[in-house]
Short mmCIF file of C-alpha atoms and ligand atoms in Angstrom, two decimals:
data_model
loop_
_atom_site.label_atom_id
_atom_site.label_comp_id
_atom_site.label_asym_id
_atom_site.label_seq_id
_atom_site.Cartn_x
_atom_site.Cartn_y
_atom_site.Cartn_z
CA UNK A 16 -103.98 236.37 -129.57
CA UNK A 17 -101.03 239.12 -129.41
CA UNK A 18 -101.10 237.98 -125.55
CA UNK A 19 -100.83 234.45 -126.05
CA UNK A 20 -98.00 234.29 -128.38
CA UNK A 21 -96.21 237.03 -125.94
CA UNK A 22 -97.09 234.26 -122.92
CA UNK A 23 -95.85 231.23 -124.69
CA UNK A 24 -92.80 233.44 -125.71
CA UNK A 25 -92.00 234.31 -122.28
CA UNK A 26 -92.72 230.82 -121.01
CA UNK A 27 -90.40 229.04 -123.72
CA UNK A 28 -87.87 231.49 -122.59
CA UNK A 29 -88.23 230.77 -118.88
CA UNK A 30 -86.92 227.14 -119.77
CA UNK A 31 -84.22 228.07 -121.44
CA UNK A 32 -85.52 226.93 -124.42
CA UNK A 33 -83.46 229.57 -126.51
CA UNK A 34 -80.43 229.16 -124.83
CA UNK A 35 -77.66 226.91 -126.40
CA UNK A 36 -76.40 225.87 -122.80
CA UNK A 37 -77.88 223.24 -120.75
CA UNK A 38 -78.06 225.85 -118.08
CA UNK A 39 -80.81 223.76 -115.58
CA UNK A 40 -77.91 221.19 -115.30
CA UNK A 41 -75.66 224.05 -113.81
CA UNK A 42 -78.70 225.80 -111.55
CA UNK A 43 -79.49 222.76 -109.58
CA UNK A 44 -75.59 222.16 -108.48
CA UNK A 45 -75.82 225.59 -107.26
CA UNK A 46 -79.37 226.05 -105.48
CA UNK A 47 -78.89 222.62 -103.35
CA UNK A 48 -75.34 222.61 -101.60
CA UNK A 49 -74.09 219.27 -101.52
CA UNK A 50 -74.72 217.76 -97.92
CA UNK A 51 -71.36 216.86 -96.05
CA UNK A 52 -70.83 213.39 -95.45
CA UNK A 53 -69.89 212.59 -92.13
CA UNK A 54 -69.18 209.04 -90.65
CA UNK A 55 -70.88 210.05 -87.52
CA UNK A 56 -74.82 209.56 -87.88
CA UNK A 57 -77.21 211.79 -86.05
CA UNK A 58 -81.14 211.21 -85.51
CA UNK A 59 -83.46 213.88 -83.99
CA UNK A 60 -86.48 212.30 -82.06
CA UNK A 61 -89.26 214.18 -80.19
CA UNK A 62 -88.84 214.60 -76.39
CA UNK A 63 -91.70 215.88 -74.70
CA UNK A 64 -93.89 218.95 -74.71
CA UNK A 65 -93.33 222.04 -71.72
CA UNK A 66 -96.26 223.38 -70.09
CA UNK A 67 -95.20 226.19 -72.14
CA UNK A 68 -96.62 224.31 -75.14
CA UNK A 69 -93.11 224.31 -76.16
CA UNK A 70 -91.49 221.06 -77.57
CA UNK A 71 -87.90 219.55 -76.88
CA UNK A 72 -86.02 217.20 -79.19
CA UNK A 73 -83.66 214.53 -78.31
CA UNK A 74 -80.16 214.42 -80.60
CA UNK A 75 -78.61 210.68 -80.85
CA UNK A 76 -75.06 211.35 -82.36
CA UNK A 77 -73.61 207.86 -82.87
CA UNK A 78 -69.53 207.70 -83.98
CA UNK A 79 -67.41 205.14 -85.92
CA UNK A 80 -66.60 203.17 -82.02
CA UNK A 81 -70.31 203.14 -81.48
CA UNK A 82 -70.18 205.59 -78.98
CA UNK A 83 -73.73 207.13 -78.79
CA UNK A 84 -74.33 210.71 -77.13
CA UNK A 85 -78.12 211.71 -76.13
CA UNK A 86 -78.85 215.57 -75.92
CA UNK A 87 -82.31 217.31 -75.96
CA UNK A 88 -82.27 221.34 -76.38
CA UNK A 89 -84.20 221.60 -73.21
CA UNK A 90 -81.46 223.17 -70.88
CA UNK A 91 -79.02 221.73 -73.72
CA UNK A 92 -78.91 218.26 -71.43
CA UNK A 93 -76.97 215.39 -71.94
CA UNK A 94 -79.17 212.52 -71.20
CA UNK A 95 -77.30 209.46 -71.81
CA UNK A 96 -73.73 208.82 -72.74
CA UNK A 97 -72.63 205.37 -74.10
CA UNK A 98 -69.17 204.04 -74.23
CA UNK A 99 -67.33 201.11 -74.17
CA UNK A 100 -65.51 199.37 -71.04
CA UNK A 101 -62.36 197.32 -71.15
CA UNK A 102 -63.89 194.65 -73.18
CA UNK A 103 -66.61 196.49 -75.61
CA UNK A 104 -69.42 196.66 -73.44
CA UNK A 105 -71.35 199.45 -74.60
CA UNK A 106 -72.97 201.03 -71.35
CA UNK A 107 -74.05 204.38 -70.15
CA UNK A 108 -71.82 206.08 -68.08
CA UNK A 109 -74.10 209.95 -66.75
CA UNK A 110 -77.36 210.03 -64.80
CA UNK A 111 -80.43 211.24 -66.00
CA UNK A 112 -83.57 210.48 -67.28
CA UNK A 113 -85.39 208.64 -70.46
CA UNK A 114 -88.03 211.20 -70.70
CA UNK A 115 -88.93 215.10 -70.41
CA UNK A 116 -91.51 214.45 -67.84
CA UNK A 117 -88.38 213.34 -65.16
CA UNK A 118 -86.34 216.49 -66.11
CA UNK A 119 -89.29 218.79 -65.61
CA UNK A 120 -90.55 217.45 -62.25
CA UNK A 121 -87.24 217.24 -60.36
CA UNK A 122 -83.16 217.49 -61.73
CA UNK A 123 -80.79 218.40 -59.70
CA UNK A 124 -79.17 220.01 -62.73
CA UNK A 125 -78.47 216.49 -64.44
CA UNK A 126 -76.35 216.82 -67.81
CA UNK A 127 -77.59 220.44 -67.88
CA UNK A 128 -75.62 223.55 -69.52
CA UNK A 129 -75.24 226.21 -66.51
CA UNK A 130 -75.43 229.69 -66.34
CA UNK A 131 -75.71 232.84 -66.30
CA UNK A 132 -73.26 231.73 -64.21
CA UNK A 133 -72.58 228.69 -62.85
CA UNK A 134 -72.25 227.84 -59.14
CA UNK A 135 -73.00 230.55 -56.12
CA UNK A 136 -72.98 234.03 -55.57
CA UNK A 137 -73.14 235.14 -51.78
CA UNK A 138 -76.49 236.39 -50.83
CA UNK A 139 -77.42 236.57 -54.47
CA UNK A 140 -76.30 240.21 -55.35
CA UNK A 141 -73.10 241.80 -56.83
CA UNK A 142 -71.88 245.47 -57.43
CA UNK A 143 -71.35 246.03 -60.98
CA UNK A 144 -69.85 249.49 -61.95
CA UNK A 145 -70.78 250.90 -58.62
CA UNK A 146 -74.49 249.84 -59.01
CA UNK A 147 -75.99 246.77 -56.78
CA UNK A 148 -77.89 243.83 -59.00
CA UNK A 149 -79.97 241.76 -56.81
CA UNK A 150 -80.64 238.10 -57.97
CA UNK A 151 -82.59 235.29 -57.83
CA UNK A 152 -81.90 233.52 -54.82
CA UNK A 153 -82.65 229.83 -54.91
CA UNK A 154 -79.72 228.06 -52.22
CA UNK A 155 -81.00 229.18 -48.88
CA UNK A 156 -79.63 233.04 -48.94
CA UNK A 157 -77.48 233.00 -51.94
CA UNK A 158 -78.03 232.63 -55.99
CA UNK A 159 -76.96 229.18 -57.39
CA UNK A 160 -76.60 228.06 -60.95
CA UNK A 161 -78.33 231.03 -62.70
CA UNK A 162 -81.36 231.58 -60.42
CA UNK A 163 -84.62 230.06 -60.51
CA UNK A 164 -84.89 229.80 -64.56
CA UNK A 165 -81.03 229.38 -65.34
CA UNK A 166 -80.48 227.79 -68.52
CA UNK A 167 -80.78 224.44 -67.83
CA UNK A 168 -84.98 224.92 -67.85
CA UNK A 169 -85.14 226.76 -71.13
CA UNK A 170 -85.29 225.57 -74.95
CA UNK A 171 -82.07 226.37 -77.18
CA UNK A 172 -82.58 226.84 -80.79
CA UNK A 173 -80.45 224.16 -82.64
CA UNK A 174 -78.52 223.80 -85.61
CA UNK A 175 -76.26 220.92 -86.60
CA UNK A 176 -72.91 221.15 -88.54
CA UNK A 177 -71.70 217.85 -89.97
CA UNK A 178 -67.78 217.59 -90.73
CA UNK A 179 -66.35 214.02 -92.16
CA UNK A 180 -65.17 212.89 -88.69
CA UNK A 181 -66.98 214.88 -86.22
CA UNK A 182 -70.82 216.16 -85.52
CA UNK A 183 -71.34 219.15 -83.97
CA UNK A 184 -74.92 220.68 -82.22
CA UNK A 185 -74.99 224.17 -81.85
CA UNK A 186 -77.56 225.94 -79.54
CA UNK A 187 -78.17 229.13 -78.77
CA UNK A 188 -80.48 231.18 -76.59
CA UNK A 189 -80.55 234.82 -76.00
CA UNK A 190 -80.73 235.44 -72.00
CA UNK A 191 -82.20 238.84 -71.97
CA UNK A 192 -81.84 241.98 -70.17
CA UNK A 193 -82.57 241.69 -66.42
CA UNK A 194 -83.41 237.84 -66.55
CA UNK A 195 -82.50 236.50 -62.75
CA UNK A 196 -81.40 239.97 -62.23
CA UNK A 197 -78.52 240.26 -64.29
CA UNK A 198 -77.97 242.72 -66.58
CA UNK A 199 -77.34 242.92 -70.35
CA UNK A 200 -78.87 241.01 -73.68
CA UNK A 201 -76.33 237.84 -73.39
CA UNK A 202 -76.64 235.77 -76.93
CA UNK A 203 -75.15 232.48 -75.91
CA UNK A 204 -73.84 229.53 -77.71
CA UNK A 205 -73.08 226.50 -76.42
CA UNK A 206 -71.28 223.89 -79.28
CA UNK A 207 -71.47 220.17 -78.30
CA UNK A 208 -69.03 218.37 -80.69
CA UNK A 209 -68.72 214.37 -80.90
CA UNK A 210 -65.81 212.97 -82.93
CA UNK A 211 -64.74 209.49 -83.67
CA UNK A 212 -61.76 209.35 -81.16
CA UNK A 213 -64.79 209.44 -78.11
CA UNK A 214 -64.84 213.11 -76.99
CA UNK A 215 -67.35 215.33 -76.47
CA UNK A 216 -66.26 218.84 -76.74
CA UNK A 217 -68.22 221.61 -75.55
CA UNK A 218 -67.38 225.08 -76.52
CA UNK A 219 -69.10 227.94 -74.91
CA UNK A 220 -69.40 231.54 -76.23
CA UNK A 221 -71.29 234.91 -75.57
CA UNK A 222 -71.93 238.10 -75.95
CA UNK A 223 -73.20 241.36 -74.03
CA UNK A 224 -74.35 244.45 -74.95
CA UNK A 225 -74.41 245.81 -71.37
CA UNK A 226 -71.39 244.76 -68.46
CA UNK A 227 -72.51 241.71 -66.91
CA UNK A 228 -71.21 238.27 -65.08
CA UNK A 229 -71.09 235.26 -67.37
CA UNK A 230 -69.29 232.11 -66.09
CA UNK A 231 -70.88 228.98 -68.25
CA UNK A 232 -70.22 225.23 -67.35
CA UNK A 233 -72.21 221.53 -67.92
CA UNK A 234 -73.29 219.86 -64.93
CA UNK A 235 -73.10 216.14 -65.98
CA UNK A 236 -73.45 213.45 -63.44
CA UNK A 237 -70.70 210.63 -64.37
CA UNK A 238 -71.07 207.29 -62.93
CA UNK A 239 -67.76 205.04 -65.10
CA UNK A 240 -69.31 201.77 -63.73
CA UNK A 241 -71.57 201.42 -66.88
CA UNK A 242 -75.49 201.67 -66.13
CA UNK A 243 -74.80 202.65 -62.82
CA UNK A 244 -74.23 199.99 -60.72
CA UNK A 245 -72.67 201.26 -57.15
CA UNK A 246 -71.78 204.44 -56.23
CA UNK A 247 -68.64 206.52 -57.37
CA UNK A 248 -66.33 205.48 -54.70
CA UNK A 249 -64.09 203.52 -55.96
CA UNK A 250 -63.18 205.75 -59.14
CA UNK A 251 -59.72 207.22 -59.08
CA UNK A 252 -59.35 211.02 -59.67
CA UNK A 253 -56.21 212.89 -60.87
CA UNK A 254 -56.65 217.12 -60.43
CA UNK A 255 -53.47 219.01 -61.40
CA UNK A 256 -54.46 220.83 -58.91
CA UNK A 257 -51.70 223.00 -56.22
CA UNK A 258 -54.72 224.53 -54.31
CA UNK A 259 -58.25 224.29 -53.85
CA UNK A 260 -60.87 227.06 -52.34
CA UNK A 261 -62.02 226.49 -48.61
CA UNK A 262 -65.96 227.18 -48.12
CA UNK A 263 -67.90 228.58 -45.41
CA UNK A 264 -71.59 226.50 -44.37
CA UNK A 265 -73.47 227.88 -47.35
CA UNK A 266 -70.59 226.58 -49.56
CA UNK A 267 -69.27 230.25 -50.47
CA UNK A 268 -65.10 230.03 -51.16
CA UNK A 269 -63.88 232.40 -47.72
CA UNK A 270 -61.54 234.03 -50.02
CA UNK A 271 -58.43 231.87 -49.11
CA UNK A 272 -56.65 229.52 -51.56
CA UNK A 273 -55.26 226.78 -49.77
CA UNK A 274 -52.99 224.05 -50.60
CA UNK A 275 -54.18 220.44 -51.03
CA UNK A 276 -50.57 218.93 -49.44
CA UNK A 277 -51.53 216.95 -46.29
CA UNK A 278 -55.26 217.35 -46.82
CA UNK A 279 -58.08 215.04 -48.56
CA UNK A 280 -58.03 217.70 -51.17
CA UNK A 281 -55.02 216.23 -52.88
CA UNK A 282 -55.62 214.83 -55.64
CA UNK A 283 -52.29 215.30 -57.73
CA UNK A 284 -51.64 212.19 -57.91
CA UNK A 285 -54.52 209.46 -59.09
CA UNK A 286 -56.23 209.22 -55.43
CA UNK A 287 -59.26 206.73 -54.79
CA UNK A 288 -62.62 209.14 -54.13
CA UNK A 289 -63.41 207.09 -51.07
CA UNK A 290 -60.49 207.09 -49.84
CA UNK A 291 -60.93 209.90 -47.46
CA UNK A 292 -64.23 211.36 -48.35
CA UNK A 293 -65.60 210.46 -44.90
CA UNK A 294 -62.13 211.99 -43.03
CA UNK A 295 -62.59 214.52 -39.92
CA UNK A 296 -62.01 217.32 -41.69
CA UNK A 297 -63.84 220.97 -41.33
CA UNK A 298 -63.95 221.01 -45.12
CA UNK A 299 -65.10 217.80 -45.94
CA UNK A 300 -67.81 218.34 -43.26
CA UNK A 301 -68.82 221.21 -45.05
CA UNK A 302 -69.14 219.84 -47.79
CA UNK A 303 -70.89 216.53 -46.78
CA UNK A 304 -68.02 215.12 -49.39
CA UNK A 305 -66.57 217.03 -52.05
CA UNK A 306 -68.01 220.20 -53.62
CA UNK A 307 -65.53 222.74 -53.87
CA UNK A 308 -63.37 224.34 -56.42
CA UNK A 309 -59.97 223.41 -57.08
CA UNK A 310 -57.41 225.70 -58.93
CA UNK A 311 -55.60 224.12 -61.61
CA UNK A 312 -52.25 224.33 -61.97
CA UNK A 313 -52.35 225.64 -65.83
CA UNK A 314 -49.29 226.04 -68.21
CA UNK A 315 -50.86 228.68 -70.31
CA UNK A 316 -53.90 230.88 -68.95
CA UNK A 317 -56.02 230.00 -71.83
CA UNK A 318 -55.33 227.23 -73.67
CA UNK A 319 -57.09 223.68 -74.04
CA UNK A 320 -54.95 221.94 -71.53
CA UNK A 321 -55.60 218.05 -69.74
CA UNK A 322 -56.06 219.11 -66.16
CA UNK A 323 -57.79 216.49 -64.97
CA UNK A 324 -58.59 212.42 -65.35
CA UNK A 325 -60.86 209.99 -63.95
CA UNK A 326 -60.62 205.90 -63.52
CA UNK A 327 -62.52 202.83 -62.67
CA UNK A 328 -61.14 200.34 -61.90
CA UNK A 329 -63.93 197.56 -62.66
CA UNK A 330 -64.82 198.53 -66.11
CA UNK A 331 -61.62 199.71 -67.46
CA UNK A 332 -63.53 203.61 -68.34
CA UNK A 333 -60.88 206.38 -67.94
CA UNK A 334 -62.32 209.75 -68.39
CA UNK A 335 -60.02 212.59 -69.18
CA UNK A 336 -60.59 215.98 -69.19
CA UNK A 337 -59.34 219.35 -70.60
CA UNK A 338 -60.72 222.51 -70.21
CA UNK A 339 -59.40 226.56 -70.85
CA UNK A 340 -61.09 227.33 -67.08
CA UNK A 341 -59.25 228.25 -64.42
CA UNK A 342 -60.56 226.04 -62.46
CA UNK A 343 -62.89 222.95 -61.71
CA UNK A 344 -66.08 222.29 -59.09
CA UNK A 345 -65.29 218.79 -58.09
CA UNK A 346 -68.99 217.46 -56.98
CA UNK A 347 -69.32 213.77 -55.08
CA UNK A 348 -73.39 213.46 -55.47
CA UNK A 349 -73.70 214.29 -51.79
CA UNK A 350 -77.36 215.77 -52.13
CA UNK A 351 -78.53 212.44 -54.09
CA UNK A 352 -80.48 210.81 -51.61
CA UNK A 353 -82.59 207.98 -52.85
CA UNK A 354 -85.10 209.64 -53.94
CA UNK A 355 -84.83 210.48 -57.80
CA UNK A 356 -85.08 207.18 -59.95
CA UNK A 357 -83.53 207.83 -62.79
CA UNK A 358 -83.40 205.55 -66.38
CA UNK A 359 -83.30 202.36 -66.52
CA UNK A 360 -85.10 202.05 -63.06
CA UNK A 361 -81.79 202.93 -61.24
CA UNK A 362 -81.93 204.72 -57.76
CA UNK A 363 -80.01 207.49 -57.13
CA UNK A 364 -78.34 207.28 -54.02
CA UNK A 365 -75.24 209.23 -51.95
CA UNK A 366 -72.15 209.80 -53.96
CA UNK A 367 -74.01 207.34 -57.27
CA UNK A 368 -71.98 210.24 -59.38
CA UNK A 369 -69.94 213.16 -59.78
CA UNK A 370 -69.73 215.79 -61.30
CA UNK A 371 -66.48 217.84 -62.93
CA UNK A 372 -68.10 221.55 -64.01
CA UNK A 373 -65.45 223.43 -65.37
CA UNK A 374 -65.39 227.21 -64.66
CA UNK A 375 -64.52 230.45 -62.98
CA UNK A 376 -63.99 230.73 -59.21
CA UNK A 377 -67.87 230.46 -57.27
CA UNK A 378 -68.83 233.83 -55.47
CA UNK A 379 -66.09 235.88 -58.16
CA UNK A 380 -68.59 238.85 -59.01
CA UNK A 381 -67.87 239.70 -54.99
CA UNK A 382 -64.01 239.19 -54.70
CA UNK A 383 -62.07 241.39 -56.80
CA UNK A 384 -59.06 239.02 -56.24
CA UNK A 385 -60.46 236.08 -58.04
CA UNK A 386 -60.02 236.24 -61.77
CA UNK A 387 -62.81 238.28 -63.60
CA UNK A 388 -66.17 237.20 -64.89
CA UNK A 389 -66.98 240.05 -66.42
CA UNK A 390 -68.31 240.57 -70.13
CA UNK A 391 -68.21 243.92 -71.46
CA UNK A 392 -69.88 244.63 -74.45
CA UNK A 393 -67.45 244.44 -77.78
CA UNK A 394 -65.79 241.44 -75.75
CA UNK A 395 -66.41 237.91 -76.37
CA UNK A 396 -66.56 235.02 -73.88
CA UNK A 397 -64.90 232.04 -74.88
CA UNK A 398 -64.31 228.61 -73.14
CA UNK A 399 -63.65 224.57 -73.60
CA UNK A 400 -63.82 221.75 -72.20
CA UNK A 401 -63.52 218.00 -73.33
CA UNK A 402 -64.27 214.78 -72.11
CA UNK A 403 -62.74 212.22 -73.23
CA UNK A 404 -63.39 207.94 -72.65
CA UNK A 405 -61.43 205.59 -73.42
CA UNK A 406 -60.39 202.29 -71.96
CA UNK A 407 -57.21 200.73 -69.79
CA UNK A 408 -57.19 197.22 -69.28
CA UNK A 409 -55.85 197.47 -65.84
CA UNK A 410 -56.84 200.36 -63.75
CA UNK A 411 -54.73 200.78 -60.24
CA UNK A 412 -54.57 203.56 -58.09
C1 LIG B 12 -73.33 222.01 -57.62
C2 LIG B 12 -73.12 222.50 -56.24
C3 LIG B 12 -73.66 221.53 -55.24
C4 LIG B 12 -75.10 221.21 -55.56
C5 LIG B 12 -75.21 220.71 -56.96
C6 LIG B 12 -76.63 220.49 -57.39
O1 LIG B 12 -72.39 221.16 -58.04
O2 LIG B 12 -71.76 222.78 -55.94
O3 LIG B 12 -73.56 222.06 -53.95
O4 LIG B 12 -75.89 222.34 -55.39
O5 LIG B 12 -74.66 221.62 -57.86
O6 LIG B 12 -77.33 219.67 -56.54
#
């Protein structure tokens, strides 16, 4: 008896049943945080399942203009990128595919977050504080895009922050010690952010806790035609860009910065791709097209700065970018060859896209010159870039 009164004491007091305060009112404002309204929407889908048993989701951000971003956290890939042309025509403007399965079997990085460090090292090994790190090689002899399992083939944690005119996707993945043959735990973030003026940021940031290379980019494929209708060469490119970096035949910079004036590398003023993609030129040879690294003229060394902008003239898309790298790898498609059908049916063939991957100079753990990519623990690697659409009723050159 004794117990029961004591237990219906307790229990009356539990409610608050004593209290003169309406105190449940108060606990429930506190216990769930009111959600943020945002005028972006975002819906999470499932993707597809790894052999890993692991699953991948697919984020669909839409904004205010309609715009509608596609981004799974498997290798934190942008698979389809909608935004309007001259006259509202909502079509996709990067390559990819509509389903895990594609991405799995065979991507030439498409959309992909790169790293531990995006584009080549020579002969895949660098000397680090007087001690030799052998890589992964994966590009005939040298180390490309992170090795064999960079980070655009591995699942990113996710979180999603919504603010009233912008959505952001966080992901993060800890790269650890040895992975590809680099050294230190590297806890990585990568921030996509979509806001109602149609840009999608992309902030990158990491950490060490032993000395280690870390140069981070997005490989996107753009195609501004809309649902990719031709190839690329008719888009108009702008590069604030003095200089650019000469290759040798496994596309390693030789260590020279060279000036664009007089060449098919100059882009400083708005300069039709085609134009003289196919000139006799050692370079362009090498390259099959474009795919080198071209040092922007900057104002400030790290600040968000446009450095770079991209037409067509059919559609009326004009991409521009910004970016805190030092420089850009300026990419015409030259290994699409017909054989990768992507979504919608489309066939991806030569120069059907290019890609803009912001970042440190290729090859930079091996020439001291070039400006650092090292991490040191305590330090903290930061960079940006945007893209940003929007339209221009009449595109020249
Ligand atoms: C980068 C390289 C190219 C090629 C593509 C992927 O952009 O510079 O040479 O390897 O990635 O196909």
């Amino acid at each position: 008896m004794k117990q029961t009164i004591f237990c219906t004491l307790f229990y009356l007091l539990s409610l608050g049943f004593f209290s003169c305060q309406p105190k449940q009112e108060e606990d429930k404002t506190v216990e769930v945080p009111e959600e943020i309204k945002s005028n972006l929407t975002v819906n999470t889908s499932f993707f597809g399942t790894l052999p890993s048993g692991d699953t991948a989701t697919l984020f669909t951000i839409k904004n205010q203009d309609n715009m509608e971003v596609k981004i799974t956290n498997y290798g934190g890939i942008i698979t389809s990128v909608l935004v309007p042309d001259k006259d509202g025509k909502m079509e996709d403007v990067v390559l990819g595919y509509d389903n895990l399965e594609g991405y799995l079997k065979s991507s030439p990085y498409f959309g992909a977050i790169v790293g531990r460090y995006g584009n080549r090292i020579a002969n895949g090994k660098f000397m680090l504080d007087g001690k030799e790190y052998p890589l992964a090689v994966n590009n005939g002899k040298n180390h490309l895009h992170g090795g064999l399992v960079g980070f655009d083939k591995v699942i990113w944690e996710t979180e999603i922050e919504k603010k009233e005119n912008s959505v952001a996707l966080k992901m993060k993945y800890l790269s650890k010690d040895m992975e590809e043959g680099y050294p230190g735990n590297l806890n990585v973030e990568v921030i996509y952010t979509i806001d109602n003026e149609n840009a999608i940021a992309i902030d990158y940031i990491a950490t060490t806790d032993k000395t280690t290379h870390v140069n981070l980019t997005n490989h996107t494929y753009f195609n501004l035609t809309g649902d990719v209708k031709r190839d690329i060469l008719d888009h108009s490119l702008m590069l604030k860009a003095d200089h650019y970096l000469p290759v040798d035949e496994g596309l390693i910079p030789t260590g020279e910065l060279r000036n664009v004036e007089g060449t098919p590398f100059n882009f400083k003023d708005f300069q039709k791709i085609g134009e003289e993609i196919n000139a006799s030129n050692e370079q362009i040879k090498l390259g099959g097209g474009y795919d080198h690294c071209w040092v922007f003229n900057r104002q400030t060394p790290n600040d968000l700065e446009i450095l770079g902008e991209l037409k067509e003239p059919t559609s009326g898309r004009v991409m521009q970018l910004f970016t805190t790298e030092p420089a850009v790898q300026f990419y015409t498609g030259n290994f699409l060859d017909g054989k990768i059908t992507g979504k919608m049916d489309k066939v991806y063939n030569q120069r059907f896209a290019l890609c803009l991957e912001t970042q440190h100079f290729p090859d930079s753990p091996n020439h001291p010159d070039f400006p650092s990519t090292v991490l040191k623990p305590g330090e903290k690697y930061e960079s940006s870039t945007v893209y940003k659409f929007s339209v221009e009723k009449e595109v020249g050159n």
